[in-house]
Amino acid sequence: VSNTTGPVGSLAGLTVVELASEHAALAGKMLGDLGADVIVVEPPGGHASRAYGPFADDVEDPERSLWWWYYNTSKRGVVLDLTTDDGAAGFRRLVAGADIVLEGEAPGALAALDLDHPELRADRERLIWVSVTAFGRQGTRAHDPATDLTLLAGGGPAWSCGYDDHALPPVRGGGNQAFHIGSTWAVMASLTAVLAREVTGRGQHVDVSMHAACNVTTEMGTYGFLAARETVLRQTGRHAMPTISMPTQMRCADGRYVTTGFPPRSQRDFESLLEWIVTLGFRDEFPETMLLDLAIERGGVSIAEMSTDDLARDIFGAGREALCFIAERISAEEFFVGGQTRGLACGVVASPEEAFESEHIVARGFHVDVQHEELGRSVRYPGAPFLMPASPWRISRRAPHLGEHDAEILNR
Amino acid sequence: VSPERARGALSHLRICDLSGQLAGAGATRFLAAVGAQVIRVEDPVRQGTWDIVRGAGPFVDDRRGIEFGSGFNNHNVEKLGITLNLRTERGKQLLRALVAVSDVVTENFAAGVMARMGFSYDELRAIKPDIVYVSNSGFGAWGPTSSFKTWGPIVQAVSGLTFSSGLPEQPPAGWGFSYMDHMGADIMAVAILAGLVHRNRTGEGQWIDMSCTEAGTTLVGPDLLDYTVNGRPLRRQGQPDSNHSHAPLRVPHGIYPSGGDDNWVAIACRDDDDWKRMAALIDEPWATDPRNDTLAERASVQEALDARIAEWTRTRDRFAVAESLRAAGVPATVVARPEDRIDHDPGTSEWGLWPTAHHTEMGDVRVDGIPVHFSETDWEITRGGPCLGEHTHQVLSELLGLDDAEIEQLAEDGIT
């Protein structure tokens, strides 16, 4: 990824100064991958996330944290001790050349150092300052301690995730998603502030609450309560609903899972389903083939019919049964492709590495090889969340080593 | 059209919005809340029911039908709504006229639908050369499986997110809602905004092709690097185990039962100090045992420690447990039910996170707010989602300059 020719990214020309944090790191990466010049500032000794595993080749080393690697692509890095006069002066100089400051410090921490938004924006009204904190910078809860787990649990998502068996706890979705939610909102807000500045000439302060962000990332869990005071209940591998619904996640012959979405209703769905059963040689083995025939004869079934028409209900049930019957007899991948090529929406529950190796993603150029010259090899990273050919998303460099760009940026 | 909010951050921008459901509507919802004029175009023939949430519950009262879906209302606040029958030449002409005065065109149809309707990117840019056209489909516009159909749960399944959420030796728990409709919408909003920044600097528009599946796969990054660098798949014994914290390693870290029915608390000790404060609060020999003072030791007895903590939390009130831990500086919370976080949490109420929007038929309904505050050009949500064609007359008259007779004729001819 060292090609410097070709179109530049959409945020080319914007400079971002980021104070390293675990929760706003993805925001900095997104801005950098979109073409901004992002300078990540770490304290002496490096940011704590350099100690997060796993590590490259399982060698514990601050330059080998895969967390650091992933969340800090396309950034240059400097070390500044903001608690010293020298470090504070260095930070002020960096901010003087920045369009956006991105930080996730505890509320009050920067003010105590006289390095907060009001002080640094005083003679620089174009400056945009984005704070990403657990509960926002003000209010009763501003200083409550929080982590990814407690944000997802206290903000709503975890209540909706888990199993039919409520003796099992609700589940935190994996992968630092509270930080991803907060960081994505931080990028939306940053770019909104950039566009507003083009009109007004003025920057502003942007306050991002990860708790608030999780609260509006729950679909019906929130709007169902707001509109109808409904409380959803978690259910295995499918939507939490006020009532218990039928399973949609099924275990296939190879032990892997698929999700079927909504069972067939239209005539065409039933035709596809029957054709699938016949093609697999299960016409005689599947006990309810006759109901599929009936479904086709009567032109499918509608949800509205279920409450009044026993046959419609039986047919609907047979469609679901047919999907389960097929799933138990073929592999998850065969089910996914077999269903989708017949127009039946379904998905294979892929592990991240299986998702990454899918032929489709590879064909679209999702694999990006990033040079890690310090290890004498390149490393394959996940690529662009969207393709924008005139100003491509691009990993311009691997994550910086500690203080790697001190000399070129700080003139040390 | 409509009195513009002088302070809206994006009140200088107009979006011709053919998107819907949640993954599209969620993106333009944010833009509308910060002042962009979002004109949502719906199909009069099918009464807008391409969007499955248009008439879907939950409902605010006993009324049913296409004007009463609360999810539609929630996701379409602050937008204008018009109808155009795009099967007709006149309907297409009017859409062209709208595109000509828009900055952005958005849609989340299945791949290929826009081109079949005669609105491919080449056709759009012939109308408006610098148009920013953003598509959000399940697998993107091209590639071996671009024709496959998805909903949020399917995107989550195929992108690795469903698998990543679960307890050991159990099936995938996944996400009990369409996480990728939210994150897909948010990332789509990033695409729109980045496209606008680029256009404003260079004068150049473009077609941004978003595959929601690829967007989802960017959200499991560190796990993927463990695979590409170390050859370690997440599909392995004991994984996923997402209530524990493996990277960084933190113990104790989990969701524990508390008193009452289906009540839970989440507790995360970030370091030895968090644990020592928690142990002092518990004040029982198994907790204060100095052997537990190091992370390595706690990790080696994690299962036993979890069981002890669960015994301790099980007999206590969930709020009391969480509050006492937080007072001791330890990250802890109840696993919030909707009513806990919506009606009894200063973290949301002080933020103004549940604004009341006025919907023409439903009346006043609380909706999702915006989790970001801008110091100078903040968001505002007061208008509910549009009824079908609610602003057709207004948009055709004020924006496209049609007179009343023409507008009436369009309705009679089944164009609007």
PDB file of C-alpha atoms in Angstrom, chain B residues 20-232:
ATOM      1  CA  GLY B  20     -35.854   3.274   3.264  1.00  0.00           C
ATOM      2  CA  GLN B  21     -36.250   0.354   5.663  1.00  0.00           C
ATOM      3  CA  LEU B  22     -33.824   1.015   8.517  1.00  0.00           C
ATOM      4  CA  ALA B  23     -30.389   0.754   6.874  1.00  0.00           C
ATOM      5  CA  GLY B  24     -31.117   3.580   4.435  1.00  0.00           C
ATOM      6  CA  ALA B  25     -33.602   5.655   6.403  1.00  0.00           C
ATOM      7  CA  GLY B  26     -31.269   5.703   9.409  1.00  0.00           C
ATOM      8  CA  ALA B  27     -28.544   7.445   7.398  1.00  0.00           C
ATOM      9  CA  THR B  28     -30.680  10.252   6.021  1.00  0.00           C
ATOM     10  CA  ARG B  29     -32.447  10.614   9.388  1.00  0.00           C
ATOM     11  CA  PHE B  30     -29.230  12.002  10.877  1.00  0.00           C
ATOM     12  CA  LEU B  31     -28.713  14.367   7.943  1.00  0.00           C
ATOM     13  CA  ALA B  32     -32.285  15.633   8.332  1.00  0.00           C
ATOM     14  CA  ALA B  33     -31.807  16.159  12.072  1.00  0.00           C
ATOM     15  CA  VAL B  34     -28.815  18.417  11.381  1.00  0.00           C
ATOM     16  CA  GLY B  35     -30.778  20.464   8.891  1.00  0.00           C
ATOM     17  CA  ALA B  36     -30.371  18.906   5.446  1.00  0.00           C
ATOM     18  CA  GLN B  37     -33.524  18.969   3.381  1.00  0.00           C
ATOM     19  CA  VAL B  38     -34.223  15.273   2.904  1.00  0.00           C
ATOM     20  CA  ILE B  39     -36.947  14.551   0.374  1.00  0.00           C
ATOM     21  CA  ARG B  40     -38.040  10.972   0.648  1.00  0.00           C
ATOM     22  CA  VAL B  41     -39.520   9.573  -2.570  1.00  0.00           C
ATOM     23  CA  GLU B  42     -42.063   6.755  -2.223  1.00  0.00           C
ATOM     24  CA  ASP B  43     -44.137   4.667  -4.591  1.00  0.00           C
ATOM     25  CA  PRO B  44     -47.828   5.640  -4.690  1.00  0.00           C
ATOM     26  CA  VAL B  45     -48.863   2.369  -6.367  1.00  0.00           C
ATOM     27  CA  ARG B  46     -47.676   0.170  -3.531  1.00  0.00           C
ATOM     28  CA  GLN B  47     -48.451   2.905  -1.012  1.00  0.00           C
ATOM     29  CA  GLY B  48     -44.847   2.988   0.104  1.00  0.00           C
ATOM     30  CA  THR B  49     -44.987  -0.590   1.389  1.00  0.00           C
ATOM     31  CA  TRP B  50     -41.660  -1.461  -0.242  1.00  0.00           C
ATOM     32  CA  ASP B  51     -40.550  -0.153   3.119  1.00  0.00           C
ATOM     33  CA  ILE B  52     -41.629  -2.982   5.394  1.00  0.00           C
ATOM     34  CA  VAL B  53     -41.716  -0.819   8.507  1.00  0.00           C
ATOM     35  CA  ARG B  54     -44.158   1.692   6.991  1.00  0.00           C
ATOM     36  CA  GLY B  55     -47.179  -0.027   8.438  1.00  0.00           C
ATOM     37  CA  ALA B  56     -45.499  -2.371  10.892  1.00  0.00           C
ATOM     38  CA  GLY B  57     -45.863  -2.338  14.669  1.00  0.00           C
ATOM     39  CA  PRO B  58     -45.409  -1.631  17.399  1.00  0.00           C
ATOM     40  CA  PHE B  59     -48.233   0.888  17.280  1.00  0.00           C
ATOM     41  CA  VAL B  60     -49.007   3.858  19.486  1.00  0.00           C
ATOM     42  CA  ASP B  61     -52.709   2.940  19.736  1.00  0.00           C
ATOM     43  CA  ASP B  62     -55.347   0.739  18.076  1.00  0.00           C
ATOM     44  CA  ARG B  63     -55.022   2.336  14.664  1.00  0.00           C
ATOM     45  CA  ARG B  64     -53.335   0.300  11.945  1.00  0.00           C
ATOM     46  CA  GLY B  65     -52.148   0.957   8.418  1.00  0.00           C
ATOM     47  CA  ILE B  66     -49.396   2.638   6.479  1.00  0.00           C
ATOM     48  CA  GLU B  67     -49.423   5.823   8.572  1.00  0.00           C
ATOM     49  CA  PHE B  68     -48.981   4.073  11.900  1.00  0.00           C
ATOM     50  CA  GLY B  69     -45.697   2.199  11.868  1.00  0.00           C
ATOM     51  CA  SER B  70     -43.672   3.507  14.799  1.00  0.00           C
ATOM     52  CA  GLY B  71     -40.392   2.281  13.312  1.00  0.00           C
ATOM     53  CA  PHE B  72     -41.099   4.240  10.135  1.00  0.00           C
ATOM     54  CA  ASN B  73     -41.891   7.309  12.164  1.00  0.00           C
ATOM     55  CA  ASN B  74     -38.763   6.897  14.262  1.00  0.00           C
ATOM     56  CA  HIS B  75     -36.477   6.540  11.272  1.00  0.00           C
ATOM     57  CA  ASN B  76     -37.954   9.269   9.097  1.00  0.00           C
ATOM     58  CA  VAL B  77     -38.266  12.233  11.409  1.00  0.00           C
ATOM     59  CA  GLU B  78     -37.592  15.655   9.899  1.00  0.00           C
ATOM     60  CA  LYS B  79     -37.908  14.365   6.310  1.00  0.00           C
ATOM     61  CA  LEU B  80     -40.301  15.527   3.648  1.00  0.00           C
ATOM     62  CA  GLY B  81     -42.251  12.775   1.912  1.00  0.00           C
ATOM     63  CA  ILE B  82     -43.427  12.775  -1.691  1.00  0.00           C
ATOM     64  CA  THR B  83     -44.845  10.092  -4.006  1.00  0.00           C
ATOM     65  CA  LEU B  84     -43.750   9.503  -7.585  1.00  0.00           C
ATOM     66  CA  ASN B  85     -44.788   6.588  -9.790  1.00  0.00           C
ATOM     67  CA  LEU B  86     -41.445   5.786 -11.387  1.00  0.00           C
ATOM     68  CA  ARG B  87     -43.024   3.266 -13.746  1.00  0.00           C
ATOM     69  CA  THR B  88     -44.322   6.251 -15.744  1.00  0.00           C
ATOM     70  CA  GLU B  89     -42.337   8.613 -17.951  1.00  0.00           C
ATOM     71  CA  ARG B  90     -43.831  11.659 -16.238  1.00  0.00           C
ATOM     72  CA  GLY B  91     -42.859  10.262 -12.850  1.00  0.00           C
ATOM     73  CA  LYS B  92     -39.312   9.756 -14.075  1.00  0.00           C
ATOM     74  CA  GLN B  93     -39.214  13.290 -15.465  1.00  0.00           C
ATOM     75  CA  LEU B  94     -40.157  14.656 -12.080  1.00  0.00           C
ATOM     76  CA  LEU B  95     -37.491  12.581 -10.362  1.00  0.00           C
ATOM     77  CA  ARG B  96     -34.974  13.934 -12.865  1.00  0.00           C
ATOM     78  CA  ALA B  97     -36.093  17.442 -12.004  1.00  0.00           C
ATOM     79  CA  LEU B  98     -35.589  16.672  -8.330  1.00  0.00           C
ATOM     80  CA  VAL B  99     -32.150  15.147  -8.911  1.00  0.00           C
ATOM     81  CA  ALA B 100     -31.171  18.263 -10.858  1.00  0.00           C
ATOM     82  CA  VAL B 101     -31.616  20.409  -7.750  1.00  0.00           C
ATOM     83  CA  SER B 102     -30.204  17.899  -5.243  1.00  0.00           C
ATOM     84  CA  ASP B 103     -26.705  17.416  -3.856  1.00  0.00           C
ATOM     85  CA  VAL B 104     -27.066  13.750  -3.049  1.00  0.00           C
ATOM     86  CA  VAL B 105     -29.084  10.734  -4.215  1.00  0.00           C
ATOM     87  CA  THR B 106     -29.393   7.875  -1.734  1.00  0.00           C
ATOM     88  CA  GLU B 107     -30.898   4.414  -2.067  1.00  0.00           C
ATOM     89  CA  ASN B 108     -30.701   0.957  -0.525  1.00  0.00           C
ATOM     90  CA  PHE B 109     -32.531  -1.152  -3.067  1.00  0.00           C
ATOM     91  CA  ALA B 110     -31.160  -4.530  -4.057  1.00  0.00           C
ATOM     92  CA  ALA B 111     -28.196  -4.179  -6.412  1.00  0.00           C
ATOM     93  CA  GLY B 112     -29.248  -3.208  -9.933  1.00  0.00           C
ATOM     94  CA  VAL B 113     -32.737  -1.865  -9.189  1.00  0.00           C
ATOM     95  CA  MET B 114     -31.881   1.801  -9.800  1.00  0.00           C
ATOM     96  CA  ALA B 115     -30.297   1.034 -13.161  1.00  0.00           C
ATOM     97  CA  ARG B 116     -33.367  -0.946 -14.211  1.00  0.00           C
ATOM     98  CA  MET B 117     -35.549   2.050 -13.342  1.00  0.00           C
ATOM     99  CA  GLY B 118     -33.374   4.223 -15.586  1.00  0.00           C
ATOM    100  CA  PHE B 119     -31.374   5.908 -12.843  1.00  0.00           C
ATOM    101  CA  SER B 120     -27.924   4.405 -13.082  1.00  0.00           C
ATOM    102  CA  TYR B 121     -25.026   6.605 -12.030  1.00  0.00           C
ATOM    103  CA  ASP B 122     -24.348   7.511 -15.650  1.00  0.00           C
ATOM    104  CA  GLU B 123     -27.930   8.664 -16.018  1.00  0.00           C
ATOM    105  CA  LEU B 124     -27.867  10.551 -12.723  1.00  0.00           C
ATOM    106  CA  ARG B 125     -24.683  12.422 -13.573  1.00  0.00           C
ATOM    107  CA  ALA B 126     -26.050  13.325 -16.963  1.00  0.00           C
ATOM    108  CA  ILE B 127     -28.731  15.196 -15.018  1.00  0.00           C
ATOM    109  CA  LYS B 128     -26.431  16.621 -12.329  1.00  0.00           C
ATOM    110  CA  PRO B 129     -22.713  16.221 -13.094  1.00  0.00           C
ATOM    111  CA  ASP B 130     -21.481  16.584  -9.519  1.00  0.00           C
ATOM    112  CA  ILE B 131     -24.155  14.415  -7.893  1.00  0.00           C
ATOM    113  CA  VAL B 132     -23.020  12.319  -4.933  1.00  0.00           C
ATOM    114  CA  TYR B 133     -24.831   9.022  -5.412  1.00  0.00           C
ATOM    115  CA  VAL B 134     -24.678   6.562  -2.512  1.00  0.00           C
ATOM    116  CA  SER B 135     -25.975   2.982  -2.734  1.00  0.00           C
ATOM    117  CA  ASN B 136     -26.167   0.672   0.257  1.00  0.00           C
ATOM    118  CA  SER B 137     -26.939  -2.945  -0.604  1.00  0.00           C
ATOM    119  CA  GLY B 138     -26.298  -6.241   1.140  1.00  0.00           C
ATOM    120  CA  PHE B 139     -23.314  -7.294  -0.945  1.00  0.00           C
ATOM    121  CA  GLY B 140     -22.582  -4.221  -3.051  1.00  0.00           C
ATOM    122  CA  ALA B 141     -23.321  -3.470  -6.692  1.00  0.00           C
ATOM    123  CA  TRP B 142     -21.050  -6.103  -8.208  1.00  0.00           C
ATOM    124  CA  GLY B 143     -19.247  -9.306  -7.349  1.00  0.00           C
ATOM    125  CA  PRO B 144     -20.140 -13.015  -7.309  1.00  0.00           C
ATOM    126  CA  THR B 145     -22.983 -12.748  -4.775  1.00  0.00           C
ATOM    127  CA  SER B 146     -24.186  -9.196  -5.435  1.00  0.00           C
ATOM    128  CA  SER B 147     -27.637 -10.541  -6.330  1.00  0.00           C
ATOM    129  CA  PHE B 148     -28.122 -12.212  -2.940  1.00  0.00           C
ATOM    130  CA  LYS B 149     -30.827 -10.686  -0.767  1.00  0.00           C
ATOM    131  CA  THR B 150     -30.256  -9.567   2.790  1.00  0.00           C
ATOM    132  CA  TRP B 151     -31.863  -8.130   5.872  1.00  0.00           C
ATOM    133  CA  GLY B 152     -29.910  -6.876   8.862  1.00  0.00           C
ATOM    134  CA  PRO B 153     -29.691 -10.333  10.517  1.00  0.00           C
ATOM    135  CA  ILE B 154     -28.363 -11.873   7.314  1.00  0.00           C
ATOM    136  CA  VAL B 155     -25.698  -9.176   6.938  1.00  0.00           C
ATOM    137  CA  GLN B 156     -24.690  -9.767  10.542  1.00  0.00           C
ATOM    138  CA  ALA B 157     -24.471 -13.512   9.931  1.00  0.00           C
ATOM    139  CA  VAL B 158     -22.345 -13.376   6.789  1.00  0.00           C
ATOM    140  CA  SER B 159     -20.029 -10.607   8.026  1.00  0.00           C
ATOM    141  CA  GLY B 160     -18.831 -12.440  11.155  1.00  0.00           C
ATOM    142  CA  LEU B 161     -20.722 -10.319  13.704  1.00  0.00           C
ATOM    143  CA  THR B 162     -23.334 -12.923  14.667  1.00  0.00           C
ATOM    144  CA  PHE B 163     -20.686 -15.561  15.273  1.00  0.00           C
ATOM    145  CA  SER B 164     -18.655 -13.174  17.439  1.00  0.00           C
ATOM    146  CA  SER B 165     -21.475 -12.784  19.943  1.00  0.00           C
ATOM    147  CA  GLY B 166     -22.033 -15.732  22.241  1.00  0.00           C
ATOM    148  CA  LEU B 167     -21.145 -17.932  25.181  1.00  0.00           C
ATOM    149  CA  PRO B 168     -18.830 -20.964  24.926  1.00  0.00           C
ATOM    150  CA  GLU B 169     -20.479 -24.280  24.008  1.00  0.00           C
ATOM    151  CA  GLN B 170     -23.666 -22.481  22.977  1.00  0.00           C
ATOM    152  CA  PRO B 171     -24.983 -21.601  19.525  1.00  0.00           C
ATOM    153  CA  PRO B 172     -24.257 -18.085  18.286  1.00  0.00           C
ATOM    154  CA  ALA B 173     -26.277 -15.568  20.306  1.00  0.00           C
ATOM    155  CA  GLY B 174     -25.876 -12.955  17.608  1.00  0.00           C
ATOM    156  CA  TRP B 175     -27.508  -9.560  17.878  1.00  0.00           C
ATOM    157  CA  GLY B 176     -31.117  -9.356  19.045  1.00  0.00           C
ATOM    158  CA  PHE B 177     -31.793  -6.514  16.625  1.00  0.00           C
ATOM    159  CA  SER B 178     -30.536  -5.355  13.255  1.00  0.00           C
ATOM    160  CA  TYR B 179     -27.205  -4.027  14.446  1.00  0.00           C
ATOM    161  CA  MET B 180     -26.055  -3.660  10.846  1.00  0.00           C
ATOM    162  CA  ASP B 181     -29.126  -1.629   9.959  1.00  0.00           C
ATOM    163  CA  HIS B 182     -27.894   0.872  12.529  1.00  0.00           C
ATOM    164  CA  MET B 183     -24.189   0.606  11.781  1.00  0.00           C
ATOM    165  CA  GLY B 184     -24.881   0.227   8.057  1.00  0.00           C
ATOM    166  CA  ALA B 185     -26.884   3.450   8.210  1.00  0.00           C
ATOM    167  CA  ASP B 186     -24.204   5.242  10.202  1.00  0.00           C
ATOM    168  CA  ILE B 187     -21.426   4.136   7.852  1.00  0.00           C
ATOM    169  CA  MET B 188     -23.624   5.089   4.897  1.00  0.00           C
ATOM    170  CA  ALA B 189     -23.934   8.553   6.450  1.00  0.00           C
ATOM    171  CA  VAL B 190     -20.131   8.719   6.654  1.00  0.00           C
ATOM    172  CA  ALA B 191     -19.993   7.829   2.940  1.00  0.00           C
ATOM    173  CA  ILE B 192     -22.468  10.578   2.048  1.00  0.00           C
ATOM    174  CA  LEU B 193     -20.622  13.187   4.102  1.00  0.00           C
ATOM    175  CA  ALA B 194     -17.187  12.162   2.803  1.00  0.00           C
ATOM    176  CA  GLY B 195     -18.549  12.317  -0.747  1.00  0.00           C
ATOM    177  CA  LEU B 196     -19.772  15.852  -0.099  1.00  0.00           C
ATOM    178  CA  VAL B 197     -16.458  16.978   1.386  1.00  0.00           C
ATOM    179  CA  HIS B 198     -14.698  15.628  -1.716  1.00  0.00           C
ATOM    180  CA  ARG B 199     -17.215  17.266  -4.057  1.00  0.00           C
ATOM    181  CA  ASN B 200     -16.879  20.612  -2.350  1.00  0.00           C
ATOM    182  CA  ARG B 201     -13.105  20.531  -2.666  1.00  0.00           C
ATOM    183  CA  THR B 202     -12.862  19.223  -6.234  1.00  0.00           C
ATOM    184  CA  GLY B 203     -16.238  19.806  -7.859  1.00  0.00           C
ATOM    185  CA  GLU B 204     -16.394  16.105  -8.579  1.00  0.00           C
ATOM    186  CA  GLY B 205     -19.295  13.811  -7.761  1.00  0.00           C
ATOM    187  CA  GLN B 206     -19.157  10.026  -7.697  1.00  0.00           C
ATOM    188  CA  TRP B 207     -21.014   6.797  -7.112  1.00  0.00           C
ATOM    189  CA  ILE B 208     -20.255   5.334  -3.704  1.00  0.00           C
ATOM    190  CA  ASP B 209     -20.995   1.609  -3.643  1.00  0.00           C
ATOM    191  CA  MET B 210     -21.455   0.354  -0.105  1.00  0.00           C
ATOM    192  CA  SER B 211     -21.707  -3.346   0.625  1.00  0.00           C
ATOM    193  CA  CYS B 212     -23.241  -3.614   4.059  1.00  0.00           C
ATOM    194  CA  THR B 213     -21.512  -6.972   4.509  1.00  0.00           C
ATOM    195  CA  GLU B 214     -18.084  -5.448   3.948  1.00  0.00           C
ATOM    196  CA  ALA B 215     -18.938  -2.587   6.295  1.00  0.00           C
ATOM    197  CA  GLY B 216     -19.836  -5.243   8.878  1.00  0.00           C
ATOM    198  CA  THR B 217     -16.601  -7.130   8.369  1.00  0.00           C
ATOM    199  CA  THR B 218     -14.591  -3.973   9.143  1.00  0.00           C
ATOM    200  CA  LEU B 219     -16.129  -4.193  12.634  1.00  0.00           C
ATOM    201  CA  VAL B 220     -14.337  -7.411  13.584  1.00  0.00           C
ATOM    202  CA  GLY B 221     -10.859  -6.069  12.778  1.00  0.00           C
ATOM    203  CA  PRO B 222      -8.610  -7.246  15.633  1.00  0.00           C
ATOM    204  CA  ASP B 223     -10.048 -10.776  15.423  1.00  0.00           C
ATOM    205  CA  LEU B 224      -9.265 -10.786  11.707  1.00  0.00           C
ATOM    206  CA  LEU B 225      -5.665  -9.709  12.289  1.00  0.00           C
ATOM    207  CA  ASP B 226      -5.267 -12.532  14.824  1.00  0.00           C
ATOM    208  CA  TYR B 227      -6.250 -14.773  11.925  1.00  0.00           C
ATOM    209  CA  THR B 228      -4.191 -13.161   9.156  1.00  0.00           C
ATOM    210  CA  VAL B 229      -1.094 -12.603  11.319  1.00  0.00           C
ATOM    211  CA  ASN B 230      -1.173 -15.534  13.731  1.00  0.00           C
ATOM    212  CA  GLY B 231      -3.320 -17.973  11.811  1.00  0.00           C
ATOM    213  CA  ARG B 232      -5.690 -18.177  14.785  1.00  0.00           C
TER     214      ARG B 232
END
